[in-house]
Each structure stands twice: as structure tokens, then as C-alpha cells.
Short mmCIF file of C-alpha atoms and ligand atoms in Angstrom, two decimals:
data_model
loop_
_atom_site.label_atom_id
_atom_site.label_comp_id
_atom_site.label_asym_id
_atom_site.label_seq_id
_atom_site.Cartn_x
_atom_site.Cartn_y
_atom_site.Cartn_z
CA MET A 1 -29.47 53.84 96.51
CA LYS A 2 -27.70 50.37 96.74
CA LEU A 3 -30.00 47.50 96.01
CA THR A 4 -29.46 44.78 98.32
CA GLY A 5 -31.08 41.50 96.81
CA VAL A 6 -34.78 40.79 95.59
CA GLU A 7 -37.36 38.29 96.91
CA ILE A 8 -39.40 36.28 94.47
CA ARG A 9 -42.96 35.85 96.06
CA GLU A 10 -45.63 33.01 93.93
CA ILE A 11 -49.38 34.08 95.23
CA ARG A 12 -52.28 32.38 94.50
CA LEU A 13 -55.51 34.15 94.12
CA PRO A 14 -59.29 32.81 93.45
CA LEU A 15 -61.65 34.04 91.46
CA VAL A 16 -64.67 35.41 91.99
CA ALA A 17 -66.12 33.65 88.74
CA PRO A 18 -64.33 31.89 85.95
CA PHE A 19 -62.92 33.86 83.17
CA ARG A 20 -63.03 32.70 79.81
CA THR A 21 -61.34 33.75 76.27
CA SER A 22 -60.68 32.40 73.17
CA PHE A 23 -57.30 30.63 74.52
CA ALA A 24 -58.56 29.75 78.15
CA THR A 25 -61.06 29.56 81.44
CA MET A 26 -59.14 30.96 84.49
CA THR A 27 -60.41 30.16 87.84
CA GLU A 28 -57.50 31.17 89.94
CA ARG A 29 -54.73 33.62 89.70
CA THR A 30 -51.24 32.78 89.75
CA ALA A 31 -48.56 35.48 89.96
CA LEU A 32 -45.26 36.51 90.74
CA LEU A 33 -44.51 39.03 92.78
CA LEU A 34 -41.03 40.89 93.49
CA ARG A 35 -39.86 42.70 96.24
CA ALA A 36 -36.73 44.62 95.51
CA VAL A 37 -34.71 46.16 99.28
CA SER A 38 -32.38 49.23 98.93
CA THR A 39 -30.29 50.37 101.70
CA ASP A 40 -32.75 53.67 101.28
CA ALA A 41 -36.42 52.04 100.43
CA GLU A 42 -38.07 48.62 98.74
CA GLY A 43 -40.30 48.53 96.37
CA TRP A 44 -42.83 46.13 94.60
CA GLY A 45 -42.94 44.35 91.20
CA GLU A 46 -45.95 42.45 89.65
CA CYS A 47 -45.34 40.38 86.72
CA VAL A 48 -48.25 39.48 84.64
CA ALA A 49 -47.13 36.43 83.22
CA MET A 50 -49.99 33.57 84.01
CA VAL A 51 -49.01 30.12 84.90
CA ASP A 52 -49.34 28.19 80.79
CA PRO A 53 -48.10 30.45 77.84
CA LEU A 54 -50.93 30.72 76.45
CA TYR A 55 -51.86 34.68 75.93
CA SER A 56 -47.89 35.06 75.12
CA SER A 57 -45.16 32.75 75.51
CA GLU A 58 -43.87 33.72 78.66
CA TYR A 59 -45.67 31.74 81.88
CA ALA A 60 -45.14 32.24 86.21
CA ALA A 61 -42.22 29.66 86.37
CA GLY A 62 -40.25 30.65 83.38
CA CYS A 63 -40.39 34.06 84.67
CA ALA A 64 -39.40 33.22 87.91
CA ASP A 65 -36.15 30.81 86.42
CA VAL A 66 -34.91 33.94 84.23
CA LEU A 67 -35.20 36.23 86.76
CA ARG A 68 -32.89 33.94 88.89
CA ARG A 69 -30.56 32.52 86.68
CA PHE A 70 -30.16 35.84 84.50
CA LEU A 71 -32.01 39.05 85.42
CA ILE A 72 -31.41 39.43 89.27
CA PRO A 73 -27.31 39.07 88.66
CA ALA A 74 -27.49 41.43 85.74
CA LEU A 75 -28.46 44.02 88.46
CA GLY A 76 -26.42 42.67 90.99
CA ARG A 77 -23.71 43.66 88.76
CA HIS A 78 -24.52 47.47 88.90
CA PRO A 79 -26.31 47.65 92.56
CA HIS A 80 -26.02 51.32 91.86
CA LEU A 81 -28.61 52.02 89.25
CA ASP A 82 -31.89 53.74 89.08
CA ALA A 83 -35.33 52.56 86.96
CA ALA A 84 -33.84 54.54 83.96
CA GLY A 85 -30.44 51.67 83.82
CA VAL A 86 -32.50 48.42 84.09
CA GLY A 87 -33.86 48.43 80.67
CA PRO A 88 -29.85 49.12 79.14
CA ALA A 89 -29.22 46.70 82.07
CA LEU A 90 -31.30 43.61 80.75
CA ALA A 91 -30.90 43.97 76.98
CA PRO A 92 -28.88 41.32 76.07
CA PHE A 93 -31.34 39.21 77.08
CA ASN A 94 -33.79 38.58 74.61
CA GLY A 95 -37.52 38.42 75.17
CA HIS A 96 -38.35 37.89 78.50
CA ARG A 97 -40.34 40.94 78.26
CA MET A 98 -43.21 40.47 81.42
CA ALA A 99 -40.11 39.26 83.53
CA LYS A 100 -37.97 42.48 82.98
CA ALA A 101 -40.94 44.63 83.03
CA ALA A 102 -41.25 43.38 86.65
CA LEU A 103 -37.96 43.56 88.07
CA GLU A 104 -38.22 47.38 86.20
CA MET A 105 -41.25 48.17 88.14
CA ALA A 106 -40.01 47.10 91.53
CA VAL A 107 -36.36 48.95 91.18
CA LEU A 108 -39.17 52.25 90.04
CA ASP A 109 -40.96 51.62 93.04
CA ALA A 110 -37.89 51.68 95.66
CA GLU A 111 -36.31 54.32 93.47
CA LEU A 112 -39.43 56.48 93.68
CA ARG A 113 -40.42 55.86 97.41
CA ALA A 114 -37.05 57.15 98.68
CA ARG A 115 -37.69 60.22 96.71
CA GLY A 116 -41.22 60.99 98.03
CA VAL A 117 -42.51 61.26 94.28
CA PRO A 118 -45.86 59.38 92.82
CA LEU A 119 -45.75 57.31 89.59
CA ALA A 120 -48.50 58.83 87.87
CA ARG A 121 -46.44 62.09 88.45
CA GLU A 122 -42.92 60.69 87.89
CA LEU A 123 -45.52 59.29 84.12
CA GLY A 124 -46.63 62.68 83.53
CA ALA A 125 -50.06 61.77 84.43
CA VAL A 126 -52.22 65.04 84.00
CA HIS A 127 -55.97 63.53 85.51
CA ASP A 128 -56.61 62.61 89.55
CA ARG A 129 -58.61 59.64 88.75
CA VAL A 130 -59.96 57.09 85.20
CA PRO A 131 -63.32 55.92 83.97
CA CYS A 132 -62.81 52.38 83.60
CA GLY A 133 -64.00 50.04 81.87
CA VAL A 134 -64.34 46.45 82.11
CA SER A 135 -63.82 42.84 80.04
CA VAL A 136 -66.71 40.88 79.92
CA GLY A 137 -65.68 36.45 79.08
CA ILE A 138 -67.03 34.33 77.01
CA MET A 139 -70.35 32.84 78.57
CA ASP A 140 -72.25 29.62 78.21
CA SER A 141 -75.39 31.85 76.67
CA VAL A 142 -76.52 35.55 75.96
CA PRO A 143 -78.97 35.24 78.62
CA GLN A 144 -76.39 35.37 81.09
CA LEU A 145 -73.89 37.27 78.74
CA LEU A 146 -76.45 40.14 79.68
CA ALA A 147 -77.33 39.67 83.05
CA ALA A 148 -73.65 40.16 83.41
CA VAL A 149 -73.46 43.09 81.61
CA ALA A 150 -76.64 44.51 83.24
CA GLY A 151 -74.84 44.22 86.64
CA TYR A 152 -71.43 45.63 85.37
CA LEU A 153 -73.48 48.55 84.01
CA ASP A 154 -75.22 48.99 87.50
CA GLU A 155 -71.89 49.29 89.19
CA GLY A 156 -70.83 52.05 87.28
CA TYR A 157 -68.38 50.66 83.77
CA ARG A 158 -67.87 53.20 81.53
CA ARG A 159 -67.28 50.84 78.74
CA ILE A 160 -67.69 46.67 77.78
CA LYS A 161 -65.67 44.96 76.19
CA LEU A 162 -66.65 41.48 75.48
CA LYS A 163 -64.29 38.47 74.81
CA ILE A 164 -65.50 37.00 71.35
CA GLU A 165 -64.10 33.25 69.43
CA PRO A 166 -65.80 32.12 66.73
CA GLY A 167 -68.93 30.52 67.32
CA TRP A 168 -69.30 33.34 70.33
CA ASP A 169 -68.86 36.99 68.09
CA ILE A 170 -71.55 38.04 66.01
CA GLU A 171 -74.84 36.77 68.06
CA PRO A 172 -73.55 38.20 71.22
CA VAL A 173 -72.37 41.09 70.04
CA ARG A 174 -75.65 42.36 68.51
CA ALA A 175 -77.77 41.10 71.67
CA VAL A 176 -74.97 43.43 73.89
CA ARG A 177 -75.95 46.38 70.96
CA GLU A 178 -79.71 45.63 71.05
CA HIS A 179 -80.52 45.24 74.70
CA PHE A 180 -78.44 48.11 75.77
CA GLY A 181 -78.85 50.88 73.41
CA ASP A 182 -76.29 53.04 70.96
CA ASP A 183 -74.87 55.28 73.74
CA LEU A 184 -73.00 51.99 74.81
CA LEU A 185 -69.54 52.13 74.90
CA LEU A 186 -68.70 48.51 73.25
CA GLN A 187 -65.38 46.74 72.07
CA VAL A 188 -64.76 42.95 71.44
CA ASP A 189 -61.40 41.39 72.16
CA ALA A 190 -60.34 38.07 69.73
CA ASN A 191 -56.95 37.06 71.58
CA THR A 192 -55.52 36.09 68.27
CA ALA A 193 -58.83 33.80 67.21
CA TYR A 194 -59.24 34.48 63.64
CA THR A 195 -57.58 34.12 60.37
CA LEU A 196 -57.64 36.96 57.43
CA ALA A 197 -59.63 34.25 55.65
CA ASP A 198 -62.80 35.22 58.34
CA ALA A 199 -62.45 38.86 57.19
CA ARG A 200 -66.24 38.78 55.94
CA HIS A 201 -67.49 37.02 58.68
CA LEU A 202 -65.67 40.38 61.02
CA ALA A 203 -67.13 42.53 59.04
CA ARG A 204 -70.81 41.82 60.04
CA LEU A 205 -69.54 43.04 63.72
CA ASP A 206 -69.68 46.54 61.40
CA PRO A 207 -73.08 47.23 61.68
CA TYR A 208 -72.70 47.48 65.70
CA ASP A 209 -70.43 50.33 65.65
CA LEU A 210 -67.93 48.67 68.22
CA LEU A 211 -65.19 51.15 69.61
CA LEU A 212 -62.84 48.57 68.04
CA VAL A 213 -62.30 44.54 67.35
CA GLU A 214 -58.66 43.64 69.19
CA GLN A 215 -56.45 41.13 68.24
CA PRO A 216 -58.22 39.25 65.90
CA LEU A 217 -55.22 37.78 64.48
CA GLU A 218 -51.83 36.03 64.97
CA GLU A 219 -49.22 37.70 66.93
CA GLU A 220 -47.23 37.80 64.21
CA ASP A 221 -49.24 38.70 61.89
CA LEU A 222 -48.96 42.53 61.07
CA LEU A 223 -49.20 42.59 56.97
CA GLY A 224 -52.41 40.44 57.63
CA HIS A 225 -53.50 43.05 59.96
CA ALA A 226 -53.45 45.91 58.06
CA GLN A 227 -55.05 43.97 55.13
CA LEU A 228 -58.01 42.87 57.82
CA ALA A 229 -58.13 47.03 58.76
CA LYS A 230 -59.24 48.14 54.87
CA LEU A 231 -61.45 45.54 54.52
CA LEU A 232 -63.79 46.39 58.54
CA ALA A 233 -65.18 49.79 59.27
CA THR A 234 -64.56 48.90 62.79
CA PRO A 235 -61.47 50.16 63.99
CA VAL A 236 -58.51 47.54 64.50
CA CYS A 237 -56.51 47.70 68.36
CA LEU A 238 -53.83 45.78 68.20
CA ASP A 239 -52.74 43.97 71.91
CA GLU A 240 -50.60 41.21 71.53
CA SER A 241 -48.39 42.20 68.61
CA ILE A 242 -46.90 45.59 70.05
CA THR A 243 -43.92 44.18 72.07
CA SER A 244 -41.84 47.92 71.86
CA ALA A 245 -42.43 51.04 70.82
CA ARG A 246 -40.83 50.04 67.84
CA ALA A 247 -43.51 47.64 66.74
CA ALA A 248 -46.14 50.41 67.53
CA ALA A 249 -44.47 52.76 64.94
CA ALA A 250 -44.28 49.99 62.72
CA ALA A 251 -47.76 48.72 62.96
CA ILE A 252 -49.19 52.02 62.42
CA THR A 253 -46.88 52.39 59.31
CA LEU A 254 -47.87 49.67 58.00
CA GLY A 255 -51.50 50.56 58.49
CA ALA A 256 -51.97 47.61 61.25
CA CYS A 257 -54.00 49.46 63.59
CA SER A 258 -55.46 52.76 64.30
CA ILE A 259 -55.92 52.03 68.67
CA VAL A 260 -52.73 50.61 70.50
CA ASN A 261 -53.88 48.65 73.90
CA VAL A 262 -50.52 49.15 76.18
CA LYS A 263 -50.03 46.49 78.84
CA PRO A 264 -46.34 47.70 80.59
CA GLY A 265 -45.79 43.64 81.15
CA ARG A 266 -46.14 42.49 77.37
CA VAL A 267 -43.66 45.64 76.49
CA GLY A 268 -40.84 45.21 79.00
CA GLY A 269 -42.00 48.05 81.52
CA TYR A 270 -43.62 51.51 82.50
CA LEU A 271 -41.12 53.64 80.70
CA GLU A 272 -41.79 51.75 77.49
CA ALA A 273 -45.43 51.80 77.90
CA ARG A 274 -44.42 55.65 78.18
CA ARG A 275 -42.54 55.93 75.10
CA ILE A 276 -45.33 53.73 73.24
CA HIS A 277 -47.96 56.84 74.97
CA ASP A 278 -45.57 58.83 73.24
CA VAL A 279 -45.26 57.04 69.91
CA CYS A 280 -49.02 57.01 69.43
CA ALA A 281 -49.22 60.45 70.54
CA ALA A 282 -47.09 62.11 67.65
CA HIS A 283 -49.09 59.52 65.13
CA GLY A 284 -52.38 60.83 66.25
CA VAL A 285 -53.42 57.07 67.67
CA PRO A 286 -55.10 56.89 70.48
CA VAL A 287 -54.48 54.54 73.14
CA TRP A 288 -56.00 52.92 76.28
CA CYS A 289 -54.53 50.44 79.21
CA GLY A 290 -54.77 46.72 78.95
CA GLY A 291 -55.10 44.56 82.17
CA MET A 292 -53.68 41.36 82.72
CA LEU A 293 -55.73 40.22 85.50
CA GLU A 294 -53.47 42.73 88.63
CA THR A 295 -53.56 42.78 91.95
CA GLY A 296 -53.42 46.09 93.85
CA LEU A 297 -50.07 46.45 93.08
CA GLY A 298 -50.13 46.12 89.44
CA ARG A 299 -53.77 48.05 88.96
CA ALA A 300 -52.06 51.09 90.99
CA ALA A 301 -49.72 51.46 88.34
CA ASN A 302 -52.05 50.63 85.71
CA VAL A 303 -54.07 54.05 86.87
CA ALA A 304 -50.88 55.65 87.11
CA LEU A 305 -50.45 55.11 83.60
CA ALA A 306 -53.41 55.43 82.01
CA ALA A 307 -53.58 58.85 83.98
CA LEU A 308 -51.37 60.16 81.10
CA PRO A 309 -52.83 62.80 78.17
CA GLY A 310 -53.10 60.33 75.25
CA PHE A 311 -54.92 57.62 77.27
CA THR A 312 -58.52 58.73 75.99
CA LEU A 313 -59.99 55.73 75.77
CA PRO A 314 -61.24 53.60 79.06
CA GLY A 315 -59.37 50.81 80.34
CA ASP A 316 -59.52 47.44 81.22
CA THR A 317 -58.58 49.22 84.93
CA SER A 318 -61.45 47.30 86.58
CA ALA A 319 -62.16 47.53 90.56
CA SER A 320 -60.39 45.40 92.44
CA ASP A 321 -63.87 43.18 93.15
CA ARG A 322 -63.92 42.44 89.76
CA TYR A 323 -61.40 39.35 89.67
CA TYR A 324 -60.94 39.17 93.90
CA ARG A 325 -63.37 39.04 96.70
CA THR A 326 -59.63 39.77 98.88
CA ASP A 327 -56.98 41.59 96.98
CA ILE A 328 -53.34 41.85 98.70
CA THR A 329 -53.64 45.85 98.45
CA GLU A 330 -56.32 47.60 99.67
CA PRO A 331 -59.07 47.48 97.47
CA PHE A 332 -59.57 49.61 94.14
CA VAL A 333 -63.46 50.49 94.33
CA LEU A 334 -65.18 52.04 91.24
CA ALA A 335 -66.73 55.34 92.20
CA ASP A 336 -68.89 57.28 89.89
CA GLY A 337 -67.46 54.53 86.95
CA HIS A 338 -63.61 55.92 88.02
CA LEU A 339 -60.74 54.70 89.69
CA PRO A 340 -58.31 57.46 91.42
CA VAL A 341 -55.15 57.52 90.89
CA PRO A 342 -53.04 56.73 93.89
CA ASP A 343 -51.02 60.11 95.20
CA GLY A 344 -48.36 58.33 97.36
CA PRO A 345 -45.16 58.12 96.75
CA GLY A 346 -43.95 54.82 94.03
CA LEU A 347 -46.92 52.83 93.94
CA GLY A 348 -48.95 54.69 96.59
CA VAL A 349 -50.18 51.33 98.20
CA VAL A 350 -48.20 48.03 99.83
CA PRO A 351 -49.21 44.88 100.32
CA LEU A 352 -51.14 44.18 103.56
CA PRO A 353 -49.20 41.89 105.57
CA ASP A 354 -51.97 39.02 106.51
CA ALA A 355 -53.61 38.93 103.05
CA LEU A 356 -50.50 38.38 101.22
CA GLU A 357 -49.60 35.60 103.36
CA GLU A 358 -52.96 34.14 102.92
CA VAL A 359 -51.93 34.04 99.29
CA THR A 360 -48.85 33.04 99.83
CA VAL A 361 -46.55 29.74 98.11
CA ASP A 362 -43.78 29.91 97.99
CA THR A 363 -40.55 32.74 98.37
CA GLU A 364 -37.21 32.90 98.10
CA TRP A 365 -34.33 35.65 98.21
CA ILE A 366 -32.08 36.55 95.69
CA PRO A 367 -29.10 38.84 97.41
CA MET A 368 -26.99 41.20 94.90
O1 SMG B 1 -57.71 42.84 84.23
O2 SMG B 1 -59.30 43.08 83.67
C1 SMG B 1 -58.35 42.57 83.00
C2 SMG B 1 -58.19 41.74 82.12
C3 SMG B 1 -58.57 41.98 80.68
O3 SMG B 1 -59.40 40.97 79.33
C4 SMG B 1 -58.31 41.13 79.37
N1 SMG B 1 -56.96 40.67 79.46
O4 SMG B 1 -56.01 40.35 75.80
O5 SMG B 1 -56.90 41.85 76.66
C5 SMG B 1 -56.53 40.42 77.08
C6 SMG B 1 -56.85 40.22 78.09
C7 SMG B 1 -55.35 39.16 78.63
C8 SMG B 1 -55.77 38.44 79.64
S1 SMG B 1 -57.37 36.79 79.70
C9 SMG B 1 -56.50 35.64 80.56
MG1 MG B 2 -56.74 41.68 74.63
#
């Protein structure tokens, strides 16, 4: 397989409803898509960076810049690479994991399509469908939150994650637990909104029997998470802090987390995501698949990853209509609280040309 070039495409999709977290309110999703063209097949990659560097230091325009200036040209110097060679070829460049992940995903999709192998099989999936959770944003009032949660449970979601921040934490959790009962699988995500000084406050979540509290403290504060974990009965799960398999091993060894959220974009790609799965499995640490409001392309790949044996908790692998009225692929539709694992070669899905054109803002072709 010889790569001949990569197309960078910017798309903009309206969200069905605003999505508020401790760091921003989103009303639309801007994303970069990559199309890797080789002599044998084409492959699609999706970059999960957002418009602003608020979730992490990466942002969409910065990703486009590093891709066109450094990452794609670096692959151009090894045009016969397979996907396993992408990470090593890009390793001299520090950071920029979301940009690297998108490029590796596009090459991996092209390679698997050429070989006729589904991504799920390549990664080691053991299920043909995965149970799905949903991430519920911060709302203006508790009644509004209860109505939103009730709607998602009616649709069949198997687990609810509430976004929290100081001032929107104990009350909404108490209300959801009391209203929906003890059997509801419930967890919370702070996106780094607290400090260790909030430990006693966060311990007030303990009576509500949460599956986990996700990323309460700053990304770099592994030691703080280890101290916090000793003060909480609720298990601590890390998201932003886990940037690699090495970071996962360090966090687990330190006692900074007992559960890991795996997001391929955050860690540099699906192959590193699989290594995190393996490290966690070796330590007996459960993992689940996070989400970054992916289109059907990233969603297809996430569902494949979530079908690996160590993914024992429902992920943020929601249906397409959780975020988008019209997806750029055939939509992923919830059935009995599950999404099907695509079984076609590569991602098993492709963009629908008209839907893709409709949301495209810009395209750029970078030849090898
Ligand atoms: O794709 O369902 C999804 C998003 C899930 O809450 C979600 N993601 O920190 O886990 C997280 C957030 C990051 C994106 S928030 C804009
Ligand atoms: Mg998170």
C-alpha cells in the first residue's frame, strides 16, 4: 500500500441541543476529517479536537496546522508504511495526540479495507454489540435534568453520566438517585473542576452509590487524585490525565484511579488505546470507552474498541441522534440499549456524499 496523499476536511454540525460541561457550552460541533488515499484503498480518520483548547491543549485549527506542516509530510517520507508504523514515524513530534490519532485512524482504515478486515476483529473485539451510556450536560434546573434523564432511559440507555461542577453536584445526583432508584447505573464527570481542598465536599457523593467520579482534579495532578481516592468511597476514574499506556500504568500504580476512561483521540490513536486496555486488564482495572461527540466515523471505531473484553462498563458510545439530527454516515441507532459493532472492512461505515457536502466548510489536499 502506497499513500498518495491526505485530504483535510473541516465540517460543522449543529447539535440537537446545547451541551454544557464545567468548561464550555457547545451548540455545534466543528471537526476535522482526514481521507488517506493509497494505491489500494481510501481510509477515513476523525480528529476529536474541538474549536477551543478547553478540554485539552489541542484545538481543531492547531491540529490542521500540525498535520499539514509536520505529520502528513513525515508520512510522505515513508509512503509504504502500514498503520503500525504511523506512531513510530510521528514519534519525533511531541504531543499533538489528537492530530496523530486522526492520521493513524485514516491509514488504519485504508489498510484494513485493502485487507478486507473489520476494525473490531483487528483490535480483538469479542462482542457484536455493546451496551451504551449517555453523558448528560449541566442544566438550568433539577426538574429539567430529571426530564432529560427520563427521556434517555426511555430510549434504552443503560447508564447515565451527569456532568458536574461546583454548585451543580450533590443536589442533581441526589435528585436523580432518588427519582430513578438504586438500580440505575449512575456516574459523574467533573472535567477537572475541583481541587483537593474539595475532598470533603466530594465525599458527600458517597451515599449515592455512584459507579465512579471521573477526572475531579487537574489533568497533571496524579498525586492529588491518589490522595483524593483515599478520602472517597466512590471510585476515581481518570479521563484527561490518561494520555498514554505509560500514564495509565503510572496512575494505577500510584493509586490515582481504579477505573480508566479510554478515548483513542486523547492517547494518540486506536492502537495505543488497545495498549491501555491491555495494561488495565493486566492490573484488573475496568475500562470504558469515552466519547468526544464523534460523527458516525469516530463512533464506528469507538464501538469496535468498546467490544474488547476489558470494556466491562457501558461507554459514552451513544446513538447518533444523541447529538446530531443528521449524521454524515448511516446513523447509529440504539437497539435494546446497545449499538451494533460494524462488521464491514475497516471502520465498516463511510460518509454519505450528500450529507458530507452539506456540512463541509473547507477541504485541502496534501499530496505525498
Ligand atoms: O461523545 O457522548 C459523547 C461525549 C461524552 O461527556 C462526554 N465527553 O470529558 O468525557 C468527557 C467529555 C468530553 C467532551 S465534552 C464537550
Ligand atoms: Mg470525561
